[in-house]
mmCIF file of C-alpha atoms in Angstrom:
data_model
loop_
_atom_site.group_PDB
_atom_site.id
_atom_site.type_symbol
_atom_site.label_atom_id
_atom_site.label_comp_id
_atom_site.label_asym_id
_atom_site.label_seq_id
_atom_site.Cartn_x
_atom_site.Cartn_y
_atom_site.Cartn_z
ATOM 1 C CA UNK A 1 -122.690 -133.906 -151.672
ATOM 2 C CA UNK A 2 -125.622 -135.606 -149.773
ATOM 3 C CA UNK A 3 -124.032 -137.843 -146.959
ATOM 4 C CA UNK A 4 -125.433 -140.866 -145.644
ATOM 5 C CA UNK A 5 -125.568 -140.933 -141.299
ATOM 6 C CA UNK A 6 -123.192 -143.080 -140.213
ATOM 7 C CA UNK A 7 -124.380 -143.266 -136.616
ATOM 8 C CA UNK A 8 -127.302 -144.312 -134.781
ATOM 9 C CA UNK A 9 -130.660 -144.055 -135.072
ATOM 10 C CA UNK A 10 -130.464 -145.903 -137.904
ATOM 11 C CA UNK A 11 -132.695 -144.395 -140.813
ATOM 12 C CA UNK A 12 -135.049 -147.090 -142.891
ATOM 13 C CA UNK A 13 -136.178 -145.344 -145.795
ATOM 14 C CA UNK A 14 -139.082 -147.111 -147.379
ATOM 15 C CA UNK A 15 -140.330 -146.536 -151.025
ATOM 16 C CA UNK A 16 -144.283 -146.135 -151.507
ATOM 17 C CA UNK A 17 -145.204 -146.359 -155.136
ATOM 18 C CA UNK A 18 -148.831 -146.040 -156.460
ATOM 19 C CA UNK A 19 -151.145 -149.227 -155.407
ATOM 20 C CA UNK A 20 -148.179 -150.392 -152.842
ATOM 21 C CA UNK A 21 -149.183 -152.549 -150.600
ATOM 22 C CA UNK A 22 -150.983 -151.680 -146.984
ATOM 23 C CA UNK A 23 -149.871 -155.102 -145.579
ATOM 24 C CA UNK A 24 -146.053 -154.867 -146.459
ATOM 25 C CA UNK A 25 -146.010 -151.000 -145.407
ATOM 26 C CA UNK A 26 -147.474 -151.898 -142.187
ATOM 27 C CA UNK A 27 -145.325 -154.129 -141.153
ATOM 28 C CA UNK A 28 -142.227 -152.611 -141.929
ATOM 29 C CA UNK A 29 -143.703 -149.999 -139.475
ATOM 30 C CA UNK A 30 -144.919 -151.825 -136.826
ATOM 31 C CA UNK A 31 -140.835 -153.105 -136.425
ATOM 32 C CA UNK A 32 -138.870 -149.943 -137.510
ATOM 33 C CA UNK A 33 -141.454 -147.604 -136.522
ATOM 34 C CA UNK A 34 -141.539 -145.639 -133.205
ATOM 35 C CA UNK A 35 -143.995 -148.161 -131.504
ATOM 36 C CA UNK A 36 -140.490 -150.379 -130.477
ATOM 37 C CA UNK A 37 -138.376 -147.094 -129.432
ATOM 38 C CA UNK A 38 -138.381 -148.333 -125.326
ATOM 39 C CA UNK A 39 -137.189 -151.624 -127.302
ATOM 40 C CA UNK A 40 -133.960 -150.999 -129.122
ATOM 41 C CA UNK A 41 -131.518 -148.088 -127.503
ATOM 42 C CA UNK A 42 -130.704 -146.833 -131.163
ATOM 43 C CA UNK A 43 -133.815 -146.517 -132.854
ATOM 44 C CA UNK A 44 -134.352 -146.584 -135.889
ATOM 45 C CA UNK A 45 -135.666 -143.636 -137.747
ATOM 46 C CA UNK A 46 -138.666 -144.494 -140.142
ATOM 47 C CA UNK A 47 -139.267 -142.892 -143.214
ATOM 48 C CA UNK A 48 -141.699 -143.414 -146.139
ATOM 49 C CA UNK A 49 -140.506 -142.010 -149.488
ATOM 50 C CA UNK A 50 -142.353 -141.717 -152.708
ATOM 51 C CA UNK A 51 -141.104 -140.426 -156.376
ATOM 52 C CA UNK A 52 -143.351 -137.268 -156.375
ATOM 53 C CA UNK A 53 -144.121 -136.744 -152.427
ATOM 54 C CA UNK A 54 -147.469 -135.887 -152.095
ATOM 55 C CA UNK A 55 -150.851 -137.990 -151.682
ATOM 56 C CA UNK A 56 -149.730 -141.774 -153.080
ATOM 57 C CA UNK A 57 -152.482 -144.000 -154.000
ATOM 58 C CA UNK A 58 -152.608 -147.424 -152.110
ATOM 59 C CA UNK A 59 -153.794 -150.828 -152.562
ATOM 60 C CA UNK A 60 -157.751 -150.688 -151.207
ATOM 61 C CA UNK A 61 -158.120 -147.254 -151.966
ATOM 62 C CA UNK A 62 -155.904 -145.367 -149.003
ATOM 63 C CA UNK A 63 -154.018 -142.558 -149.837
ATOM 64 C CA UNK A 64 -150.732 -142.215 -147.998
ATOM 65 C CA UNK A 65 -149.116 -138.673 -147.580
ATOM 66 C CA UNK A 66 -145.177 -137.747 -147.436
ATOM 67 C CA UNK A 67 -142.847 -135.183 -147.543
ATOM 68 C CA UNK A 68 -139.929 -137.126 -148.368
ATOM 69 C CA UNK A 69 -138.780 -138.221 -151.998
ATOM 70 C CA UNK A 70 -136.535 -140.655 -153.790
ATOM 71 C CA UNK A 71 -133.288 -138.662 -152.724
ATOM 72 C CA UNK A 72 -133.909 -139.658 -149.184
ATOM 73 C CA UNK A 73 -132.732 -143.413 -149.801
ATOM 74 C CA UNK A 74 -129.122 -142.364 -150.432
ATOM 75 C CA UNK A 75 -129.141 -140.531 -146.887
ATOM 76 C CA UNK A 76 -130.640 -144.350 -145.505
ATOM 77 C CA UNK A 77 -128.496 -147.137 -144.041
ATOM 78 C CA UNK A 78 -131.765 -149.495 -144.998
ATOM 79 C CA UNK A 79 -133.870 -149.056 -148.254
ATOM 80 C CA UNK A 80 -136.772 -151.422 -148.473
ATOM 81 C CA UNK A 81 -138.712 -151.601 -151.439
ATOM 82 C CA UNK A 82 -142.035 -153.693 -150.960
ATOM 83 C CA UNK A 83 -144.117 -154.696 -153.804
ATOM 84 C CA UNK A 84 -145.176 -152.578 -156.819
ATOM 85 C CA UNK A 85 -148.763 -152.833 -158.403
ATOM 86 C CA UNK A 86 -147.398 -155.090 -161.663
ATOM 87 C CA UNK A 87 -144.122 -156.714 -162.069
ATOM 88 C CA UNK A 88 -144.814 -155.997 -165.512
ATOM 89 C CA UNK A 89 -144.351 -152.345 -165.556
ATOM 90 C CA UNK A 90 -140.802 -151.417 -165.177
ATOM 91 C CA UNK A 91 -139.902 -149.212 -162.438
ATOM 92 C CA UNK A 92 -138.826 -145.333 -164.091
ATOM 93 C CA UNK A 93 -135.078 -144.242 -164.658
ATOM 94 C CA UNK A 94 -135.412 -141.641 -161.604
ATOM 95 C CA UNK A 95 -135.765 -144.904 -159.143
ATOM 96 C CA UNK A 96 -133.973 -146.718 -160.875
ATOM 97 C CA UNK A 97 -130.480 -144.078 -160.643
ATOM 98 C CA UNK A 98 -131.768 -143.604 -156.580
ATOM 99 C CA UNK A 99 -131.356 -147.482 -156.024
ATOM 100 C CA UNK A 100 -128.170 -147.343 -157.651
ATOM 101 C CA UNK A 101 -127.070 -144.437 -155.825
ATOM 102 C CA UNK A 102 -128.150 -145.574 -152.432
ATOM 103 C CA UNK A 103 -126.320 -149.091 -152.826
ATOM 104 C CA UNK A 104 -122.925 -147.374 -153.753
ATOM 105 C CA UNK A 105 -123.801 -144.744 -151.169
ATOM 106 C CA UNK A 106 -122.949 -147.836 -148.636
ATOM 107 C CA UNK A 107 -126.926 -148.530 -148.052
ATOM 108 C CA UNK A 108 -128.354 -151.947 -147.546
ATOM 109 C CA UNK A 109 -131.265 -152.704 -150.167
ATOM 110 C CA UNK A 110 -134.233 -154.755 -149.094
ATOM 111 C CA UNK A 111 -136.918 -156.134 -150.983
ATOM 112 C CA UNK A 112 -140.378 -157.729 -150.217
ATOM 113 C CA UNK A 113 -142.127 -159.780 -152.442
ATOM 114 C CA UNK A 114 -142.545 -158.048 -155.906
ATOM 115 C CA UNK A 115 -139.718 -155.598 -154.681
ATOM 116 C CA UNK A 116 -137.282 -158.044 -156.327
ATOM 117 C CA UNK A 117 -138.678 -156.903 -159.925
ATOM 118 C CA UNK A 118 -137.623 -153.517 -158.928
ATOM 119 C CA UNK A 119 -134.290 -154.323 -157.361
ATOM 120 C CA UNK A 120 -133.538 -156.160 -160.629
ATOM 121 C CA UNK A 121 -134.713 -153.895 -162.857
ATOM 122 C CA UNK A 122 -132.103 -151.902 -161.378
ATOM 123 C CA UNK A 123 -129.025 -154.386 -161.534
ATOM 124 C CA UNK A 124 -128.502 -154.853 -157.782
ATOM 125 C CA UNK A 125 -129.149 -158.768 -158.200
ATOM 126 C CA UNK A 126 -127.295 -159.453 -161.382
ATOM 127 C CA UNK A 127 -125.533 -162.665 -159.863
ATOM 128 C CA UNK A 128 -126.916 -162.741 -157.061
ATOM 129 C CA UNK A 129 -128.917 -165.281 -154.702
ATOM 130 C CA UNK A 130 -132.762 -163.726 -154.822
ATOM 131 C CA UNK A 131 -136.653 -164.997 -154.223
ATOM 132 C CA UNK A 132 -139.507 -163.601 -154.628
ATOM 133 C CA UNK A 133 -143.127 -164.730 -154.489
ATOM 134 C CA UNK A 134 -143.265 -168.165 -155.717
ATOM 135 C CA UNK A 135 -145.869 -167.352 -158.226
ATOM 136 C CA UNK A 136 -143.396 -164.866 -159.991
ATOM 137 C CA UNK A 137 -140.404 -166.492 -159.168
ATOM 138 C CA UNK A 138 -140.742 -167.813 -163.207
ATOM 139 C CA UNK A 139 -141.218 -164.259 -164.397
ATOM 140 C CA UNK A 140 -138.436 -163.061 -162.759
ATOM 141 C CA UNK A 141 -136.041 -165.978 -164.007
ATOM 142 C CA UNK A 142 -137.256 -165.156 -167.333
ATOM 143 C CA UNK A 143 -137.133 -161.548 -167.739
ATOM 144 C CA UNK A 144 -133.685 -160.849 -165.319
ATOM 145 C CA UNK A 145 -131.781 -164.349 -166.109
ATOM 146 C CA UNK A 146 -128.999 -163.128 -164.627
ATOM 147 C CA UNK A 147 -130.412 -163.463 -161.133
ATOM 148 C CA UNK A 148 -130.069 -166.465 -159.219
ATOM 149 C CA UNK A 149 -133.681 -166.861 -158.344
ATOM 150 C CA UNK A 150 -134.949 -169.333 -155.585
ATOM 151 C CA UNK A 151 -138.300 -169.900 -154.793
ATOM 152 C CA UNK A 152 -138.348 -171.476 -151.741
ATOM 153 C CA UNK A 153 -136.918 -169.789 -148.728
ATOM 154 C CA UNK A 154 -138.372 -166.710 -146.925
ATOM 155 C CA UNK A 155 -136.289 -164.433 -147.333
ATOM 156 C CA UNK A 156 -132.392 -164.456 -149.096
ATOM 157 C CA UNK A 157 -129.777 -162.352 -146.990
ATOM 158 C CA UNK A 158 -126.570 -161.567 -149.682
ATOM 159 C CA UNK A 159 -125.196 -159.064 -147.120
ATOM 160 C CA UNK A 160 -125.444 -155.889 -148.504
ATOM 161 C CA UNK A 161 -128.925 -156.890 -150.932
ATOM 162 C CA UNK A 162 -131.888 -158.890 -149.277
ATOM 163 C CA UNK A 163 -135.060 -160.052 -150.471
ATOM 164 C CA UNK A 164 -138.027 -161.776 -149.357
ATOM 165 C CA UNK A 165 -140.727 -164.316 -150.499
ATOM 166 C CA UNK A 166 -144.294 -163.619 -150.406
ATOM 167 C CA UNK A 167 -146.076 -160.416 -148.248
ATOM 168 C CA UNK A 168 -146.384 -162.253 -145.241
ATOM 169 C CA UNK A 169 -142.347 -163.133 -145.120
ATOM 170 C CA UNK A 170 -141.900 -159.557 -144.730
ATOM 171 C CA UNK A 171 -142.112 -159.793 -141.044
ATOM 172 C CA UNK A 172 -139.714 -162.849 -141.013
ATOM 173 C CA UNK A 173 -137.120 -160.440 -142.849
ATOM 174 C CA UNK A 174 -137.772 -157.462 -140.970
ATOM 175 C CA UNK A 175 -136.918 -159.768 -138.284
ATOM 176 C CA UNK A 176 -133.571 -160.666 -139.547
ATOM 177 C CA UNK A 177 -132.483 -157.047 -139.866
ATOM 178 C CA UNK A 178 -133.335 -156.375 -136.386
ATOM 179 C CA UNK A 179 -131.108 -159.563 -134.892
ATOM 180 C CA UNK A 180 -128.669 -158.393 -137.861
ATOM 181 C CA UNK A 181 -128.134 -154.712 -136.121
ATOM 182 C CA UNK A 182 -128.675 -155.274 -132.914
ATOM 183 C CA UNK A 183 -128.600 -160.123 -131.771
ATOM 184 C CA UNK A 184 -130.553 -162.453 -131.226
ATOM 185 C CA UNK A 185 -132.481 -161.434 -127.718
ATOM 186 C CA UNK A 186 -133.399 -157.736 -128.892
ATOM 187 C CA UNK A 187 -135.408 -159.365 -131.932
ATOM 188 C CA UNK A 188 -136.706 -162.261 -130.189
ATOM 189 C CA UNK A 189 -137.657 -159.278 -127.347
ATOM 190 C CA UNK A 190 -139.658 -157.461 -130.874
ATOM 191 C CA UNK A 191 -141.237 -160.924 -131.755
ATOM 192 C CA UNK A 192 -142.755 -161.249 -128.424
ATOM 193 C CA UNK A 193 -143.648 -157.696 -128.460
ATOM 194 C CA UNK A 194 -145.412 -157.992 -131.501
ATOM 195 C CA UNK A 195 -146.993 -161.574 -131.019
ATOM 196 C CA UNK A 196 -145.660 -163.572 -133.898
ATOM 197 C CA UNK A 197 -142.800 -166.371 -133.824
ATOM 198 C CA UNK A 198 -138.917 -165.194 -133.872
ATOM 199 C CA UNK A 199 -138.479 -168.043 -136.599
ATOM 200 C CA UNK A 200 -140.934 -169.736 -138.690
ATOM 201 C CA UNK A 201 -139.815 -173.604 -139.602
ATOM 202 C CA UNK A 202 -139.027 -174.062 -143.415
ATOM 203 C CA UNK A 203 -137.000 -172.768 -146.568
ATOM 204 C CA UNK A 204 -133.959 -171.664 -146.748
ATOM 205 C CA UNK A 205 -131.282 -170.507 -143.807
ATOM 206 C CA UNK A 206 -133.009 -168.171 -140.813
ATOM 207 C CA UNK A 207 -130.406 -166.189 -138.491
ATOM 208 C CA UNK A 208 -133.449 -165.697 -136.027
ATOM 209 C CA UNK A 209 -133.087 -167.732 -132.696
ATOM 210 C CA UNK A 210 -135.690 -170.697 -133.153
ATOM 211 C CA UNK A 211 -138.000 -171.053 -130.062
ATOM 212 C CA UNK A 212 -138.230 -174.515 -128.984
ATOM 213 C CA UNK A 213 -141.626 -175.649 -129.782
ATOM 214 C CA UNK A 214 -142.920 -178.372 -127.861
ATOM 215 C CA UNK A 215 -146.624 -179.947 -128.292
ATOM 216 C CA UNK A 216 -148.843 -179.642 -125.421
ATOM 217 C CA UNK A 217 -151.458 -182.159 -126.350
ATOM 218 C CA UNK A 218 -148.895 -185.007 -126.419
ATOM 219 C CA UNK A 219 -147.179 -184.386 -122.510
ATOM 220 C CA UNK A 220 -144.717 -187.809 -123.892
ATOM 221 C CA UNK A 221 -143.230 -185.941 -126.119
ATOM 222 C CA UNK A 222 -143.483 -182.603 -124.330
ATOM 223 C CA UNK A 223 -141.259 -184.347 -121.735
ATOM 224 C CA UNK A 224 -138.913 -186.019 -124.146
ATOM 225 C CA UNK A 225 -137.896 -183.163 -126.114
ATOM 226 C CA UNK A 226 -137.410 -180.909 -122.980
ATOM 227 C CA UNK A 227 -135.375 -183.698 -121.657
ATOM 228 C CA UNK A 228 -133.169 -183.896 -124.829
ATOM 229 C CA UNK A 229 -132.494 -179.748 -124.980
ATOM 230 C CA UNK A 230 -131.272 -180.801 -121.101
ATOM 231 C CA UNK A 231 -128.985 -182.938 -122.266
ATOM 232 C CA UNK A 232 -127.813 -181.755 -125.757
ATOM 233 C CA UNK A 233 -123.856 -182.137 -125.028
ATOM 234 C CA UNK A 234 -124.191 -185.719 -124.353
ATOM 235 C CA UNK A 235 -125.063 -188.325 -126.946
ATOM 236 C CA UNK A 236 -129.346 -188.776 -127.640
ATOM 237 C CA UNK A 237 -130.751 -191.109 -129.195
ATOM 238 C CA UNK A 238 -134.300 -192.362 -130.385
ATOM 239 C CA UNK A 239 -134.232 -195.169 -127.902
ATOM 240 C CA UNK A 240 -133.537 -192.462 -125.087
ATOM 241 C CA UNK A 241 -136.276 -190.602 -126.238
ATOM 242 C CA UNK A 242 -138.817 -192.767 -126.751
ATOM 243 C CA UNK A 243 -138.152 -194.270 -123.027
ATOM 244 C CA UNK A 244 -138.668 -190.686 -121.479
ATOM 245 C CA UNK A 245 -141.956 -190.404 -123.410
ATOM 246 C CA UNK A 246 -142.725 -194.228 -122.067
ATOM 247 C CA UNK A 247 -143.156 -195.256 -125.738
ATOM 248 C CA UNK A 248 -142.064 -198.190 -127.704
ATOM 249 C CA UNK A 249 -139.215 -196.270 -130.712
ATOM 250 C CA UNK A 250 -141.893 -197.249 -133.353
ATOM 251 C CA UNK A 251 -145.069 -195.495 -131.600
ATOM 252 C CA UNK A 252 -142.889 -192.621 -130.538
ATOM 253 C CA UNK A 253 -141.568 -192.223 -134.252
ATOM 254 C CA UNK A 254 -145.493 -192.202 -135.677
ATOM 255 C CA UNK A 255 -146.115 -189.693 -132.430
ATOM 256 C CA UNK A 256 -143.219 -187.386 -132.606
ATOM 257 C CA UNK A 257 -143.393 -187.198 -136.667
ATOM 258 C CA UNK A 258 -147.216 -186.334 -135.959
ATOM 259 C CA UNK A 259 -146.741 -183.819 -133.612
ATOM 260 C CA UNK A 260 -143.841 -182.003 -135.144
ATOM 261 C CA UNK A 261 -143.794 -182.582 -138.748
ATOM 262 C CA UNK A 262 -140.464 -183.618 -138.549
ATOM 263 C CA UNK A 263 -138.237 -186.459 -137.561
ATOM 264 C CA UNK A 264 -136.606 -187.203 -133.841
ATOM 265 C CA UNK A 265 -132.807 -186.683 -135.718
ATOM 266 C CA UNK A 266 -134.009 -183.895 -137.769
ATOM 267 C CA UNK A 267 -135.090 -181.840 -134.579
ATOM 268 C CA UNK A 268 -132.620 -182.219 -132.684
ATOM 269 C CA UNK A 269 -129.787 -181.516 -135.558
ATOM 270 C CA UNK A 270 -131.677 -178.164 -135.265
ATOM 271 C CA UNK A 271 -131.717 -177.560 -131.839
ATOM 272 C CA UNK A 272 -127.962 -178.315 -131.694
ATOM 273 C CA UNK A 273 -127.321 -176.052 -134.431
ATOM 274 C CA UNK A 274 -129.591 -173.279 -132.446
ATOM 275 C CA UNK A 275 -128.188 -173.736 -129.489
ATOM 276 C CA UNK A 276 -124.581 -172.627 -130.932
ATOM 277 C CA UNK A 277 -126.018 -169.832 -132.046
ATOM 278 C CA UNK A 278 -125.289 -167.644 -128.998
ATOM 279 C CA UNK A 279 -121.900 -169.745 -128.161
ATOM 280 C CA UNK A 280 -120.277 -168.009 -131.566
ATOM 281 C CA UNK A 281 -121.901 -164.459 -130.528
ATOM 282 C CA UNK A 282 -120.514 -164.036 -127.419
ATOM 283 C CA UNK A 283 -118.148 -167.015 -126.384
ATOM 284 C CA UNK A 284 -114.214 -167.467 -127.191
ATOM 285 C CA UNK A 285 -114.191 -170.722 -127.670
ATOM 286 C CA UNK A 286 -113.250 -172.711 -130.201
ATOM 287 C CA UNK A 287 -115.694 -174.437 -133.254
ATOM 288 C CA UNK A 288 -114.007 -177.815 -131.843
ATOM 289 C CA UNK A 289 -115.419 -176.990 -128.482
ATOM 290 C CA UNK A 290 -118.933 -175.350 -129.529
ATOM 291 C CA UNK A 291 -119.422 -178.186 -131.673
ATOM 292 C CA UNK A 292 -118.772 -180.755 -128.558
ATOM 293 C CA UNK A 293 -120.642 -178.488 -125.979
ATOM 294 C CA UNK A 294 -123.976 -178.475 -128.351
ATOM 295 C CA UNK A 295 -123.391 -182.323 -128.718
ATOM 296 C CA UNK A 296 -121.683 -182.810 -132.133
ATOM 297 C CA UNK A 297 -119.929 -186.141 -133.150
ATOM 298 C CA UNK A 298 -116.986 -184.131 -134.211
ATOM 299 C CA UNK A 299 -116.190 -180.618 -135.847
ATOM 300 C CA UNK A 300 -116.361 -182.014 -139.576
ATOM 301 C CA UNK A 301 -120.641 -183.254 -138.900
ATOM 302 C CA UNK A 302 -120.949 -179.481 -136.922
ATOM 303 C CA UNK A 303 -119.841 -177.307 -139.399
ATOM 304 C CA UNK A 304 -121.838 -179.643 -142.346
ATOM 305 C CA UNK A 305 -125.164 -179.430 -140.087
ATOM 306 C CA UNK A 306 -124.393 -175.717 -139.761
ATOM 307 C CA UNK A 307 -123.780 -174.959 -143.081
ATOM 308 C CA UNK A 308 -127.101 -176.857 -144.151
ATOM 309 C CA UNK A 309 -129.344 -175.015 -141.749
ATOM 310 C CA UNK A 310 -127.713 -171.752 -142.145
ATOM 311 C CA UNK A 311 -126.223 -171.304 -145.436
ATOM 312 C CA UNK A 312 -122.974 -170.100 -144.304
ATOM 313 C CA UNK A 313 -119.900 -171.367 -141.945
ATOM 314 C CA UNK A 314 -119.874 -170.853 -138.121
ATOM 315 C CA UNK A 315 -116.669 -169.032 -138.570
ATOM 316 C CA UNK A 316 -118.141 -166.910 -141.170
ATOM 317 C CA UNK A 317 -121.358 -165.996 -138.718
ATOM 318 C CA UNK A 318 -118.934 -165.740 -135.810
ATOM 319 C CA UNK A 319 -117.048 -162.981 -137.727
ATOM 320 C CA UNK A 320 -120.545 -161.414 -138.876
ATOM 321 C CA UNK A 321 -122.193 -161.112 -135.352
ATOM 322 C CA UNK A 322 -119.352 -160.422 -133.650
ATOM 323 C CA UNK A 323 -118.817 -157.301 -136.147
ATOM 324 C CA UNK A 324 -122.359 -156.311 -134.792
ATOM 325 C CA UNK A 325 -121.631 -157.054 -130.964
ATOM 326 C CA UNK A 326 -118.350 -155.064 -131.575
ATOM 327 C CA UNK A 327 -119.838 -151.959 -133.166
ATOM 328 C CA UNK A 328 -122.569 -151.900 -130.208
ATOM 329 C CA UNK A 329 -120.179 -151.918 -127.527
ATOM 330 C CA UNK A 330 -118.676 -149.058 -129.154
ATOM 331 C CA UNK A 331 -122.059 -147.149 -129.895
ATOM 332 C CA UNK A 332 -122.505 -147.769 -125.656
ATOM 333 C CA UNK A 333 -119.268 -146.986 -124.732
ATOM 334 C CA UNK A 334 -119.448 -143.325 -126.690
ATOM 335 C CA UNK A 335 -122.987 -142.382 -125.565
ATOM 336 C CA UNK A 336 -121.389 -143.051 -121.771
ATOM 337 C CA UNK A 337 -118.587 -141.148 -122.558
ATOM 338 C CA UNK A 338 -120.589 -137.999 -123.559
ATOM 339 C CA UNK A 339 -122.805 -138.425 -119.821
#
């Protein structure tokens, strides 16, 4: 009986089927590739698996080579399945048994873009939360009715199955599953590393540490908005803000919305909600006294703000996170032991 490796590195096994995509293959590699080894102290362990390994046709005209086939996903404690060349064509029975195998196996099944096709042909999101590309968000809805499909966000994380909007959002999930295995500063570390944003603004809940993003062209609201994330456990309000930007409410409102896209209330709801991000990671104390510390009215608006941005309770990502945190410091503390 094959068995799956329980310990780190952690092995990513990605499928490549004919006329795959370059983009979505390359950026699952430029993350769980060897390129961020000096990165993350248990690697992961990359590798790309087609049905019949051998030469595999790509999108553009590459050819990718590999020795490993389908029954490396149920060794995997990641499968990612990226697009395939036509939603329309149904993925074969061989795959099809390997997804289900891997998933019961204890793996954690990832799709990108037109993945999702594949991951429902398959059953793994029959009542389950799912997107895909908006353009075949429809399509899917129509031929696997079962799944709870959702166009808008970037990516959907159901725990054990996760899938992700359009090419691009692959990085944005990738992403996820690094400040999933290993917080919030090691994948903010691989955005930086990489040159792209830890968390892009928009759709549905992101579990990536937001960088603040202040607008350099407009220094009055530059200075108001590093003022506020000073003072985020006492009460701000509009009037405050506008004053350290020297602007009358109404011309900071038409400045603010102009250089941010968003509203004065609406950014800072976030930036609360951010900040107590790291507060249920690694503190002990209470929701009552994250919620005051991060500048919260009272527990009941925290956890509703929470919930809203994040899709889930801070208990529930305290318990999540934690889980991770836990199992690292135990991963450290045996590696020291064998030294």
């Amino acid at each position: 009986m094959i068995q799956r490796q329980q310990d780190p590195p952690y092995r990513v096994a990605v499928l490549v089927t004919d006329q795959t995509s370059s983009f979505e293959i390359g950026m699952v590699t430029a993350v769980f590739g060897p390129y961020l080894s000096d990165l993350i102290p248990a690697h992961y362990e990359l590798r790309l698996c087609a049905e019949r390994p051998s030469s595999v046709p790509m999108a553009g005209g590459a050819v990718l080579t590999t020795r490993y086939g389908l029954r490396q996903l149920r060794l995997a404690h990641t499968v990612i399945v990226p697009s395939s060349a036509d939603p329309e064509v149904p993925p074969s029975g061989a795959l099809i048994a390997e997804l289900r195998a891997a998933h019961r196996a204890g793996a954690r099944i990832v799709s990108t873009c037109m993945g999702a096709f594949t991951l429902a042909a398959a059953g793994l999101l029959d009542g389950r939360p799912a997107t895909t590309h908006w353009r075949w968000a429809d399509l899917l809805r129509t031929r696997h009715p079962r799944v709870e499909v959702d166009p808008n966000p970037l990516y959907v994380d159901d725990e054990d199955v996760l899938t992700g909007a359009g090419s691009a959002a692959t990085l944005d999930l990738c992403l996820h599953l690094v400040r999933k295995d290993f917080g919030t500063e090691l994948a903010n570390a691989v955005a930086r590393r990489l040159v792209i944003q830890p968390h892009r603004d928009g759709g549905q809940a992101q579990y990536i540490k937001a960088p603040v993003s202040v607008p350099s062209e407009n220094h009055g609201i530059s200075r108001s908005m590093a003022w506020a994330l000073e003072h985020l456990s006492e009460p701000v309000t509009v009037a405050a803000l506008a004053r350290e930007a020297l602007m009358s409410e109404r011309s900071y409102l038409r400045h603010f919305a102009k250089a941010t896209g968003t509203s004065p209330i609406r950014w800072l709801i976030s930036q609360r909600v951010r900040a107590s991000l790291p507060l249920l990671e690694t503190s002990h104390a209470s929701v009552e006294e994250i919620a005051t510390a991060v500048g919260f009215e009272s527990p009941v608006t925290y956890r509703h703000h929470f919930s809203r941005t994040m899709r889930t309770s801070p208990s529930a990502y305290r318990r999540a996170f934690r889980t991770v945190q836990a199992a690292r410091e135990a991963a450290e503390g045996a590696e020291q032991d064998h030294m």
